[in-house]
Coordinates of C-alpha atoms and ligand atoms in Angstrom, one line a residue:
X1 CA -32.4 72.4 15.5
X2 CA -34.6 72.9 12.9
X3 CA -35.6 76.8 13.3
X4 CA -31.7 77.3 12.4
X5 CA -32.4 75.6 8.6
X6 CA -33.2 77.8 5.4
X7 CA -35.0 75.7 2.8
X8 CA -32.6 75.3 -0.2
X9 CA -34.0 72.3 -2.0
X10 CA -37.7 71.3 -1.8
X11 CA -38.8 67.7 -1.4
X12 CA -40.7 68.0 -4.6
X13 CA -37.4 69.5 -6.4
X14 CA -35.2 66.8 -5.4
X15 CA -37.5 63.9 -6.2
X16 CA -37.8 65.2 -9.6
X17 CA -34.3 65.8 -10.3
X18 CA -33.7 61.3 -9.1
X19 CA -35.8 60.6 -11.7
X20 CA -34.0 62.2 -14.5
X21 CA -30.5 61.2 -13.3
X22 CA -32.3 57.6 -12.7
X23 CA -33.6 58.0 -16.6
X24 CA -30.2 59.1 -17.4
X25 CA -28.6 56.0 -15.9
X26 CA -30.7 54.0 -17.0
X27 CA -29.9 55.1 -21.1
X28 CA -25.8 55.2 -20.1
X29 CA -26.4 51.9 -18.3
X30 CA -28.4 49.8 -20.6
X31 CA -27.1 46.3 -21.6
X32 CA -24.0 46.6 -19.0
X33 CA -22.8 44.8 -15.7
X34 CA -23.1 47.4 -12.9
X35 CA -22.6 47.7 -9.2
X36 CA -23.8 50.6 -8.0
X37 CA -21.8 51.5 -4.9
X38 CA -23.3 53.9 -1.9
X39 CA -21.1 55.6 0.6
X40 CA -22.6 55.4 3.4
X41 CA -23.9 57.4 6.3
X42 CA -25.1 59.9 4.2
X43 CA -26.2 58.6 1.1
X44 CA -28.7 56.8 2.3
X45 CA -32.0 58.5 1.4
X46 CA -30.6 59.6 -2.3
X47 CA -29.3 55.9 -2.9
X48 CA -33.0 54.6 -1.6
X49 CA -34.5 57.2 -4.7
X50 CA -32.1 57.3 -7.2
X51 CA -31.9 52.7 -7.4
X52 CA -35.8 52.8 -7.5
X53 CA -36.0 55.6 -10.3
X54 CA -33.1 53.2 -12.0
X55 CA -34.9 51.0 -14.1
X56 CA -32.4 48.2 -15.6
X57 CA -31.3 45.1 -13.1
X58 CA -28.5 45.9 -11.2
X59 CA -26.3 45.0 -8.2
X60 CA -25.7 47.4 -4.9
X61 CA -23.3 47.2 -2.7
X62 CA -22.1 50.2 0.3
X63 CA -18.7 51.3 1.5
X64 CA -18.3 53.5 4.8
X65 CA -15.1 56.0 4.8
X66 CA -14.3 58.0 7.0
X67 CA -11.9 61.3 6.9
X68 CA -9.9 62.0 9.9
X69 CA -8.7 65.6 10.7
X70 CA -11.0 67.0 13.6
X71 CA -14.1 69.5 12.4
X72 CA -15.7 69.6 9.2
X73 CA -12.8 69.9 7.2
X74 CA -11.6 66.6 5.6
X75 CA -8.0 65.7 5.6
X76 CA -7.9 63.2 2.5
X77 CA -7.0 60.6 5.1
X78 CA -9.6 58.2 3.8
X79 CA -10.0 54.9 6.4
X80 CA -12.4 52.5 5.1
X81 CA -14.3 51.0 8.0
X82 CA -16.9 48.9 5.8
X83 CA -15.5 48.1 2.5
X84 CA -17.8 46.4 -0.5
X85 CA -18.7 42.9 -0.4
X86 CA -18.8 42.8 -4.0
X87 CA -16.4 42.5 -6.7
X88 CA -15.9 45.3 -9.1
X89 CA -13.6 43.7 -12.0
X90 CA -14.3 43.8 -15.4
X91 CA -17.6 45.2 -14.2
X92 CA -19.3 48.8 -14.7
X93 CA -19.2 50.8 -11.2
X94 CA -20.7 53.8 -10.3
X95 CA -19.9 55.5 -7.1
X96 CA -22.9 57.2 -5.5
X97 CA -22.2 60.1 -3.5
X98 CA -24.7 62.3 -1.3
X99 CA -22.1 65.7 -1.8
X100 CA -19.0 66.3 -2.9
X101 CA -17.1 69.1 -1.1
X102 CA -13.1 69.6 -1.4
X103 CA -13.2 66.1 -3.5
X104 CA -10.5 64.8 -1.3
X105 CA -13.0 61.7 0.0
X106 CA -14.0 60.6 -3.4
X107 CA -10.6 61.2 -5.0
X108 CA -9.3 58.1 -2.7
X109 CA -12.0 56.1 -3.2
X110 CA -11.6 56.6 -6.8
X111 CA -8.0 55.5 -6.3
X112 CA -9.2 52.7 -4.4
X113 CA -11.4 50.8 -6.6
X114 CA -9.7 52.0 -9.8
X115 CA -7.2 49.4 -8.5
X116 CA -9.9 46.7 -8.4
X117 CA -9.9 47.2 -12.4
X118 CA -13.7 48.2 -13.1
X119 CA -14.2 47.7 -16.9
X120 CA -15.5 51.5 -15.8
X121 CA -15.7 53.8 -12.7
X122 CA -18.2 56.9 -13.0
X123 CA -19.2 59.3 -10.0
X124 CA -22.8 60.4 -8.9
X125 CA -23.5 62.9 -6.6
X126 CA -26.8 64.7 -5.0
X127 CA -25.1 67.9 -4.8
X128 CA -21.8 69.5 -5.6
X129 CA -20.3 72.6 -3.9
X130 CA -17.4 73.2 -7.0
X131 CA -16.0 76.4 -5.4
X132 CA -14.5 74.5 -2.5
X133 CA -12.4 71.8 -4.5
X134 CA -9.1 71.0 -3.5
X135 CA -8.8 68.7 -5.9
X136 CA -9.7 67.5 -8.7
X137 CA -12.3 64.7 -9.5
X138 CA -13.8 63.8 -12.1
X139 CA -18.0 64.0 -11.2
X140 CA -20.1 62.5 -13.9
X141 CA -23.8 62.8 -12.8
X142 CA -24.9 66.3 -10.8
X143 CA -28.0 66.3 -8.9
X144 CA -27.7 70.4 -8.0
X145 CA -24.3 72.4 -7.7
X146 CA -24.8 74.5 -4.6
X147 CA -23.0 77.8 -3.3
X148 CA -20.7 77.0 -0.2
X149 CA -23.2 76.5 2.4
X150 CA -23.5 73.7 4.7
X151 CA -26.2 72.0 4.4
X152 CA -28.9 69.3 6.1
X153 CA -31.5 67.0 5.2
X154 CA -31.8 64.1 2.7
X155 CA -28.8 62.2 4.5
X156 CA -26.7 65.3 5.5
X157 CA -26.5 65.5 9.0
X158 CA -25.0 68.3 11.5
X159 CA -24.1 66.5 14.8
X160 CA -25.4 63.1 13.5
X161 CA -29.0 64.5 13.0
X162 CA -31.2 66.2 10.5
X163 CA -30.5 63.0 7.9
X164 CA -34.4 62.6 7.8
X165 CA -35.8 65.7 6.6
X166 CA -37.3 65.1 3.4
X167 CA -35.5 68.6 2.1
X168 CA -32.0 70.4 1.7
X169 CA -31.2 73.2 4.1
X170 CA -28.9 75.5 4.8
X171 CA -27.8 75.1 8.5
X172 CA -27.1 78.1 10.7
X173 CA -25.0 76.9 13.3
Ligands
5GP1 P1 -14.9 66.0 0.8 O1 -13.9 64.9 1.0 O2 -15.4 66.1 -0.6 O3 -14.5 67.3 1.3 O4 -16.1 65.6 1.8 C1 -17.3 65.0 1.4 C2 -18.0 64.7 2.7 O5 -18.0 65.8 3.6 C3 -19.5 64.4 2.4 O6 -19.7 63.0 2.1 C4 -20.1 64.8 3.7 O7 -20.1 63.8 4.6 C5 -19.3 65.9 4.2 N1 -19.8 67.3 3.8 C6 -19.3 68.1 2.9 N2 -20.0 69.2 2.8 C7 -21.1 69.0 3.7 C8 -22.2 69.8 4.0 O8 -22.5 70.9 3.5 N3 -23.1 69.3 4.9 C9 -22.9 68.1 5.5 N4 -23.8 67.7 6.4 N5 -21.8 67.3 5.2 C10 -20.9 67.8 4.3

């Protein structure tokens, strides 16, 4: 599997773009209430970084969605199969994603805990592929924007694997 990845983003690259989003946060997040919410599989690596590089005291908490539709296309059907064991109200959220593609996944969980009346609700992402939005979503905090590729490593899977690699990769199927 991995002979069919190009290297995109470096190990060294990504770690040093956490810790300016985590010294970022940590400015924009000083003094406040906040629940920093991972969506799990694939944010799992980039959550790991970016909480450590996040120096202010915190709670986390993790959701799992999933998008139904067959392929790699999701459908904006968004079915939560773990959902926060956490209360968001009157407290500052931000949603950590590992990419945002067409927006359609966050755009419902934005929905979602918007109704759970945040006293805030901001959006983080690793990366951010722009040119395939079908909708739009407010992102707050950009690791990288990427070209439309599809890409492994640092939490992205294809098939499941490839979450481990320490790097972003383009994956030639
Ligand atoms: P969206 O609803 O924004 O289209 O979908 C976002 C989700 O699609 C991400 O959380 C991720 O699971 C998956 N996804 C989108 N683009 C890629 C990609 O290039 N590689 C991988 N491995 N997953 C992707």
């Amino acid at each position: 599997m991995r002979d069919q990845i190009t290297p995109l983003l470096s190990e060294a690259r990504i770690q040093a773009r956490v810790r300016e989003m985590g010294a970022q946060l940590a400015r924009d997040y000083a003094g406040k209430d906040l629940v920093v919410v991972g969506l799990l599989n694939g944010v799992y690596p980039f959550f790991a970084d970016l909480t450590r590089a996040l120096d202010l005291d915190f709670e986390v908490g993790f959701m799992q969605v999933s998008s139904y539709g067959g392929g790699t296309e999701s459908t904006g059907e968004v079915h939560i199969l773990k959902d926060l064991d956490t209360s968001i109200q009157g407290r500052h959220a931000l949603v950590v994603e590992d990419i945002v593609d067409t927006g359609l996944t966050l755009f419902k969980v934005r929905h979602l805990l918007l109704d759970r009346e945040p006293a805030s609700l901001r959006i983080c992402t690793l990366l951010d592929k722009p040119s395939r939005r079908k909708i739009e979503v407010p992102v707050d905090y950009t690791g990288f924007s990427i070209e439309d590729h599809f890409v492994v490593g640092y939490g992205l899977d294809y098939d499941g694997k490839l979450r481990n690699l320490p790097y972003v990769g383009v994956y030639h199927p």
